[in-house]
mmCIF file of C-alpha atoms in Angstrom:
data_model
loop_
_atom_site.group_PDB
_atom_site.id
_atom_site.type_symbol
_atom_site.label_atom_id
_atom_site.label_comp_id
_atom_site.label_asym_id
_atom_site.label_seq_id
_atom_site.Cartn_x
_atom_site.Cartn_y
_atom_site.Cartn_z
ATOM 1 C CA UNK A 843 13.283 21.423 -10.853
ATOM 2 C CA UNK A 844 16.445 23.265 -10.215
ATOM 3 C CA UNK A 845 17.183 24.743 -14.018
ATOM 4 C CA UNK A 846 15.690 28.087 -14.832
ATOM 5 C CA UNK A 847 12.584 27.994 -16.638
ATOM 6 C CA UNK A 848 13.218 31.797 -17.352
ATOM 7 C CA UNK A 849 16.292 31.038 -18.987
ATOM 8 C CA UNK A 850 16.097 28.065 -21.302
ATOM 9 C CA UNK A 851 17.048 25.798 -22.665
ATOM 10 C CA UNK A 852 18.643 23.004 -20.012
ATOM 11 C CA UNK A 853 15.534 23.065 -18.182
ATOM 12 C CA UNK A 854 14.116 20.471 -20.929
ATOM 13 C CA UNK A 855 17.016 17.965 -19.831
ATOM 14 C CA UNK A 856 16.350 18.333 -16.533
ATOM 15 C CA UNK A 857 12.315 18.324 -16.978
ATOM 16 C CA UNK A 858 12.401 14.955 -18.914
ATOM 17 C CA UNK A 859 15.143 13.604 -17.476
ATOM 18 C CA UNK A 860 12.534 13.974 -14.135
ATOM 19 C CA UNK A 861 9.787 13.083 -15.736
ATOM 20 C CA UNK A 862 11.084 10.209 -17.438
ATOM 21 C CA UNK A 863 12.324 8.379 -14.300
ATOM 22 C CA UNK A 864 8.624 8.758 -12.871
ATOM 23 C CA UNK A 865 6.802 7.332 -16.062
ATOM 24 C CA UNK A 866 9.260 4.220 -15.757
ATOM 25 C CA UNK A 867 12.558 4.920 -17.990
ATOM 26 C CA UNK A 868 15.948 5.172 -15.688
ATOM 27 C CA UNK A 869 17.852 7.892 -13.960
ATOM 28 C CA UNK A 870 21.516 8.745 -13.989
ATOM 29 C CA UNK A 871 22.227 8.947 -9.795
ATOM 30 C CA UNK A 872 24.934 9.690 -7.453
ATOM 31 C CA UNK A 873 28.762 9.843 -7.967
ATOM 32 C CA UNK A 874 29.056 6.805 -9.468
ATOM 33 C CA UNK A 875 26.665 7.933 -12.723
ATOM 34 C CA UNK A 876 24.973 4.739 -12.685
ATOM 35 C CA UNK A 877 21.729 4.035 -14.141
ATOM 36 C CA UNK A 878 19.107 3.391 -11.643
ATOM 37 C CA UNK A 879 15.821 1.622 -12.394
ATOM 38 C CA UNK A 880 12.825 3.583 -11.370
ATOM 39 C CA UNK A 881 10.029 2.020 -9.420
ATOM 40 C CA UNK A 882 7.509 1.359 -11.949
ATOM 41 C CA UNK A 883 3.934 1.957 -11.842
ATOM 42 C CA UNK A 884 1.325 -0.680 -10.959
ATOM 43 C CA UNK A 885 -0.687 -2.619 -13.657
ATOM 44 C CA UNK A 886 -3.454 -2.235 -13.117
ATOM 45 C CA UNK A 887 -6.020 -3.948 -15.449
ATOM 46 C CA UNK A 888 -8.451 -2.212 -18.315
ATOM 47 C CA UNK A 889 -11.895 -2.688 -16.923
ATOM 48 C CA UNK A 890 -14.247 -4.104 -19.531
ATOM 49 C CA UNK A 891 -17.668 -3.389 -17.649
ATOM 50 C CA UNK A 892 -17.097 -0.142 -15.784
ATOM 51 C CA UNK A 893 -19.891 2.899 -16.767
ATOM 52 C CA UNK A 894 -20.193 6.741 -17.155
ATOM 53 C CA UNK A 895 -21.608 5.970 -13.648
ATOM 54 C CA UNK A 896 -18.315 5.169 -12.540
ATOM 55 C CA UNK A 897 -16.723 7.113 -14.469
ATOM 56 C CA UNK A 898 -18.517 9.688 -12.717
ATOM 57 C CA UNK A 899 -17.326 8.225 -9.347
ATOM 58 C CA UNK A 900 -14.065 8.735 -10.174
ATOM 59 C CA UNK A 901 -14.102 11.801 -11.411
ATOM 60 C CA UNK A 902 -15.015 13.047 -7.746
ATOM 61 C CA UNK A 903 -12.517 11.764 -6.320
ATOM 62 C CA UNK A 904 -10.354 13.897 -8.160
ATOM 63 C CA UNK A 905 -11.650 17.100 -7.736
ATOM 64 C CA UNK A 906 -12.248 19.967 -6.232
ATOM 65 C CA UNK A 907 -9.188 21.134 -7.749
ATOM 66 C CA UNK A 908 -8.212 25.347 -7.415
ATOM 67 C CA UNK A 909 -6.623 25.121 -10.578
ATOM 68 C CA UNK A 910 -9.222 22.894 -12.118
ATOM 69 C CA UNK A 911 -12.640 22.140 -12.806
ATOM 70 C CA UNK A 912 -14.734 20.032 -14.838
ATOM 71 C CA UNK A 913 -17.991 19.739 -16.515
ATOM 72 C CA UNK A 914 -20.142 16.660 -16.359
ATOM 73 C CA UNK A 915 -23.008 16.208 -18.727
ATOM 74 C CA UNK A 916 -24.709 12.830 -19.054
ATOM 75 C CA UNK A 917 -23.901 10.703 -22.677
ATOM 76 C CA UNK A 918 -21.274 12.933 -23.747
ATOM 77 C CA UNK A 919 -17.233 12.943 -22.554
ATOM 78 C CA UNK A 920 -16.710 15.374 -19.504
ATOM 79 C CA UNK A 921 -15.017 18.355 -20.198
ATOM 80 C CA UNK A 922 -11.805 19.371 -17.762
ATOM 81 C CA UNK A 923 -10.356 22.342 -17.518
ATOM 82 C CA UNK A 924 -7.054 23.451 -16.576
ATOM 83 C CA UNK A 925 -7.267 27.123 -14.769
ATOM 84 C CA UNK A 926 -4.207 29.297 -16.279
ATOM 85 C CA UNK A 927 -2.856 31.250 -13.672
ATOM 86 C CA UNK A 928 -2.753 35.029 -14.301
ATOM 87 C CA UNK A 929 0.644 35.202 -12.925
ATOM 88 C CA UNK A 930 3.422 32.728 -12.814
ATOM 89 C CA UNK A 931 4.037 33.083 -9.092
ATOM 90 C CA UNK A 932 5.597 30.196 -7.956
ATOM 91 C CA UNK A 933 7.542 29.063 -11.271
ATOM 92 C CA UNK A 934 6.644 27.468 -13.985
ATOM 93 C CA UNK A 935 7.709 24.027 -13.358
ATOM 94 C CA UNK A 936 5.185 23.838 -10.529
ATOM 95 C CA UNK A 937 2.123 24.918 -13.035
ATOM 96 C CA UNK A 938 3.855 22.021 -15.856
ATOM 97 C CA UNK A 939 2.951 19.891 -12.626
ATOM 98 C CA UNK A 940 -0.810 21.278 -12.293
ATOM 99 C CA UNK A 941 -1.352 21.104 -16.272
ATOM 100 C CA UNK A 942 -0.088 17.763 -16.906
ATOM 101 C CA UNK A 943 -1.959 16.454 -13.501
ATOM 102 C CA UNK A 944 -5.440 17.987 -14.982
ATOM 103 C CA UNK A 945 -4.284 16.638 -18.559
ATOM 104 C CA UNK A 946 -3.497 13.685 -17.298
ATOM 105 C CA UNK A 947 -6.747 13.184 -15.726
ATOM 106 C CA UNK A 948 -8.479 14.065 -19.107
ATOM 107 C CA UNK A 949 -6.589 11.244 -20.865
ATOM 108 C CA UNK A 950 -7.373 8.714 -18.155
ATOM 109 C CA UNK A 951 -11.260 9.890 -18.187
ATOM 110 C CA UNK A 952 -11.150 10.116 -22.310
ATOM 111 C CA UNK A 953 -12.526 13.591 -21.977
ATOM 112 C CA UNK A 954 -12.444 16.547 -23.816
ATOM 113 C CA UNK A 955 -9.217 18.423 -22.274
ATOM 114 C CA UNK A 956 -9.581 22.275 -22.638
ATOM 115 C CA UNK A 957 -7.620 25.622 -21.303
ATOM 116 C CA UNK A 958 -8.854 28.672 -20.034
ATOM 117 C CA UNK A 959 -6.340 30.531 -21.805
ATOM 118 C CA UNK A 960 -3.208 29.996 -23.591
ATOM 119 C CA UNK A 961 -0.327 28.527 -21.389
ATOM 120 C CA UNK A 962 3.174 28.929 -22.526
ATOM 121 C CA UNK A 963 6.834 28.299 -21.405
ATOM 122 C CA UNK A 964 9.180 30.619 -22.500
ATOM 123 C CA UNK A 965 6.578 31.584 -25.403
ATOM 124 C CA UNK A 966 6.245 28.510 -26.906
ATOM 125 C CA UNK A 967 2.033 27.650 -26.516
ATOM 126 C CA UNK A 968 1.554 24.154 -24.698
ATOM 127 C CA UNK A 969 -1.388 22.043 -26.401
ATOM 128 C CA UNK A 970 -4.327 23.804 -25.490
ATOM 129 C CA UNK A 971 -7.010 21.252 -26.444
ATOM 130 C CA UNK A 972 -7.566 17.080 -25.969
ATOM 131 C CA UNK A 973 -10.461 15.482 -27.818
ATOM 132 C CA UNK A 974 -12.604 13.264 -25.652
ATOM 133 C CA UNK A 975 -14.257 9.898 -26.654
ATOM 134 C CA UNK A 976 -17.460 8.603 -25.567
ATOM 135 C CA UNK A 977 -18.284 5.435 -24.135
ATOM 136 C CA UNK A 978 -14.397 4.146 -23.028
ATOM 137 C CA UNK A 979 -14.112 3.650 -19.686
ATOM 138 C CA UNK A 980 -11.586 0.808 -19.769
ATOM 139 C CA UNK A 981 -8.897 3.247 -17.507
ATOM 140 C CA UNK A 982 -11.334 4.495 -14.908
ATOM 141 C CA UNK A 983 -9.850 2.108 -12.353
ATOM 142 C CA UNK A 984 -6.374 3.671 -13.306
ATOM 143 C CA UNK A 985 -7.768 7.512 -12.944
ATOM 144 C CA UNK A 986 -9.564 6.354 -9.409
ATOM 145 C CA UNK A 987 -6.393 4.643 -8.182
ATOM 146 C CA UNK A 988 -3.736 7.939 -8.862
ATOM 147 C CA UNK A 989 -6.398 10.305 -7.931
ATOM 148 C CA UNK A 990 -6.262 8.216 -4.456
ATOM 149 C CA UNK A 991 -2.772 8.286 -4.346
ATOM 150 C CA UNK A 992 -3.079 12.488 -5.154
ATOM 151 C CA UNK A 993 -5.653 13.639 -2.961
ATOM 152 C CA UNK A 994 -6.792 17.357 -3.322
ATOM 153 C CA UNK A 995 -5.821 18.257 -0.675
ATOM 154 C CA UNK A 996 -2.206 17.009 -0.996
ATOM 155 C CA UNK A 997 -1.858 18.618 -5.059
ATOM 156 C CA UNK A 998 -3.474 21.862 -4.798
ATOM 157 C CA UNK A 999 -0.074 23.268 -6.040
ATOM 158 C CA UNK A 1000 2.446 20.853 -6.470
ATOM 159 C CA UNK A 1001 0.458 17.431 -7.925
ATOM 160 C CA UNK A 1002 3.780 16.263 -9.810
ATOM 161 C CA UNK A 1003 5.172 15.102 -6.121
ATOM 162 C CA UNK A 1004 2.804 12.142 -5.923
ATOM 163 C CA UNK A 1005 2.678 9.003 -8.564
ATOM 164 C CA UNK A 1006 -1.226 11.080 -9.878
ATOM 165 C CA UNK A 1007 -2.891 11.145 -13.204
ATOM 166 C CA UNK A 1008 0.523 13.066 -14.839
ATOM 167 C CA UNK A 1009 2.042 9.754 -14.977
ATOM 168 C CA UNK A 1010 -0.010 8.548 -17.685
ATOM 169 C CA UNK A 1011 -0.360 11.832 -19.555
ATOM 170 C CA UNK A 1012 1.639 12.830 -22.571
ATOM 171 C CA UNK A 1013 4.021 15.069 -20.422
ATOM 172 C CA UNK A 1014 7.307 13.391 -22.288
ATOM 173 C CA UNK A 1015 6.171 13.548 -25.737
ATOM 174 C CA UNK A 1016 4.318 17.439 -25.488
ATOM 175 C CA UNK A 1017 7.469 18.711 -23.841
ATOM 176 C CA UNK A 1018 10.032 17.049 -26.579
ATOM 177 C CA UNK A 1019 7.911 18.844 -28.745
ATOM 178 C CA UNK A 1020 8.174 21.807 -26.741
ATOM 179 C CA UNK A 1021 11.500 21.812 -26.915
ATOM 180 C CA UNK A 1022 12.156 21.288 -30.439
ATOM 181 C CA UNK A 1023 9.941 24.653 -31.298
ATOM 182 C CA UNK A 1024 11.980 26.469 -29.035
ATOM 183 C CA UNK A 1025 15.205 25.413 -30.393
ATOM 184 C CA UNK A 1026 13.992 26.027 -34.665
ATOM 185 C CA UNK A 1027 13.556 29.420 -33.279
ATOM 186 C CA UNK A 1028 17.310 29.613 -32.034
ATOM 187 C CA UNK A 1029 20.426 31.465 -33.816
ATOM 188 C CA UNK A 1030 22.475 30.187 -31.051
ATOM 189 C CA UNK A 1031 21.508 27.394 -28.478
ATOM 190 C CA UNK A 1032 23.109 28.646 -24.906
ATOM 191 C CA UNK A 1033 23.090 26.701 -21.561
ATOM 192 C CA UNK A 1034 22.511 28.662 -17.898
ATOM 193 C CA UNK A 1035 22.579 26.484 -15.158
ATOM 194 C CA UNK A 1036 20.740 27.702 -12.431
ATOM 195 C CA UNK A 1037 20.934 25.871 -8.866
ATOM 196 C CA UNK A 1038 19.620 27.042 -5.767
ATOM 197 C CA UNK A 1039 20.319 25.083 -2.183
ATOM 198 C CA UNK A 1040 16.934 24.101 -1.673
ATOM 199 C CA UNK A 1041 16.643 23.070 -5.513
ATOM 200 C CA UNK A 1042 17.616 19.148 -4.940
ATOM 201 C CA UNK A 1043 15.820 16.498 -6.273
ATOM 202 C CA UNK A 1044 11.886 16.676 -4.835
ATOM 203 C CA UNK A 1045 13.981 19.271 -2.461
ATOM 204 C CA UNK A 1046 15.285 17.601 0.615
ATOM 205 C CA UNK A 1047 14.562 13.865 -0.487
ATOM 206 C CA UNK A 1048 17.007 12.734 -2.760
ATOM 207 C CA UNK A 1049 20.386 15.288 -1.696
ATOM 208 C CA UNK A 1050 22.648 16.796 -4.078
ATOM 209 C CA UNK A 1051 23.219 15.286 -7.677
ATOM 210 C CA UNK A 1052 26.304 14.108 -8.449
ATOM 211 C CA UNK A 1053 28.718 16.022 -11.182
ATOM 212 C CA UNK A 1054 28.119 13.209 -13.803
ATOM 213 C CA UNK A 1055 24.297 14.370 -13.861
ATOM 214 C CA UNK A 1056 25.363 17.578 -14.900
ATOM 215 C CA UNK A 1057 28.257 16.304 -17.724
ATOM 216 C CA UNK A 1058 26.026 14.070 -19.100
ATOM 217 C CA UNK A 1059 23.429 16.267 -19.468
ATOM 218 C CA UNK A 1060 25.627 18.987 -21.088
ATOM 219 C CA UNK A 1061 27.716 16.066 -23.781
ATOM 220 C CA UNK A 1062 24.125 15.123 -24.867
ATOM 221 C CA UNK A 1063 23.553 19.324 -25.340
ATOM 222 C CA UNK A 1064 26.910 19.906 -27.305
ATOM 223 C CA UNK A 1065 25.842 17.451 -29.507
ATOM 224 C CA UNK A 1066 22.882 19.140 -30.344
ATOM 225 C CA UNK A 1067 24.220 21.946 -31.183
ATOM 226 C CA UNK A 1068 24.688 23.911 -27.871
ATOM 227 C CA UNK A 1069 27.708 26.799 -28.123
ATOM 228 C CA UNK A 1070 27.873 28.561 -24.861
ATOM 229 C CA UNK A 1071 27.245 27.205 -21.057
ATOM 230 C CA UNK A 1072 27.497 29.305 -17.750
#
């Protein structure tokens, strides 16, 4: 994700702009600005007779996790945990990935979603706590399939580069919300623009966006209210 996190506030256009190609909207791409259709995920059918037993199956395959853990405890929802860092080493928009991976996973396993501690971008606290549900299992063959497709040892720090559990999390509707608490708390609503060589799209895969990307992203900010870019 190539806008500062530090800086605020374009990094929410260019988090859910993202994020909202990967949970099946469209993305603006190349020179041309043309809307792209995303690949969209699978179906892949509610099951009517799955168990806690394999619920519990497919829990494992998800874990271990460094930055998660969960607790299992038989006739009650599990309990998952997303581990805070103590230090925001490697940017923010790489934990975002890790929390909405583990959340995802919660929502997916209908279990009780909790935080160590509180997790915030840019001081604005990120939902610290998911209620779980008993006795639904009808998406464990959805949390079994993206936990295959994210295997631990392929997300132990960046989980948002493979089609996992995030995809069917809240991320777009938590961070609009996000956003909107940061802004009320505005006098003025700047833009910094922060871009980096190595900061493409997923790095290296994708190449260098095209300047429509960038003035679309900015008309949509002026009309919100945005007075100053750099």
């Amino acid at each position: 994700i190539f806008f500062s996190m530090r800086l605020v506030p374009l990094h929410a256009q260019a988090i859910l702009f993202i994020f909202g190609c990967l949970v099946g909207q469209h993305v603006r791409a190349g020179d041309s600005g043309a809307w792209v259709d995303c690949t969209p995920q699978p179906e892949i059918p509610v099951c009517t007779t799955c168990t806690q037993a394999d619920l519990k199956a497919a829990l494992q395959s998800c874990f271990p996790l460094v930055f998660s853990s969960y607790n299992w405890t038989d006739n009650q929802p599990p309990q998952i945990v997303y581990a805070v860092p103590q230090k925001l080493g490697f940017g923010v928009g790489n934990f975002l990935g890790q929390y909405f991976h583990v959340r995802g996973i919660a929502m997916l396993a209908n279990g009780l979603f909790t935080t160590t501690t509180l997790f915030n971008i840019s001081g604005i606290p990120m939902p610290r706590f998911l209620p779980g549900q008993l006795g639904n299992f009808s998406l464990v063959p959805t949390l079994q399939y993206t936990c295959g497709q994210c295997p631990t040892s392929k997300v132990q720090q960046w989980p948002h580069t493979c089609p996992g559990p995030w995809l069917y999390s809240d991320v777009v509707e938590v961070l609009r919300v996000t956003m909107k608490q940061f802004r009320a708390g505005m006098e003025h609503h700047p833009i910094v623009i922060q871009f980096r060589c190595s900061d493409t799209y997923y790095r290296f895969k994708y190449g260098m966006p095209g300047w429509p990307f960038y003035e679309s992203a900015l008309r949509d900010a002026m009309r919100h209210g945005t007075d100053k870019v750099t």
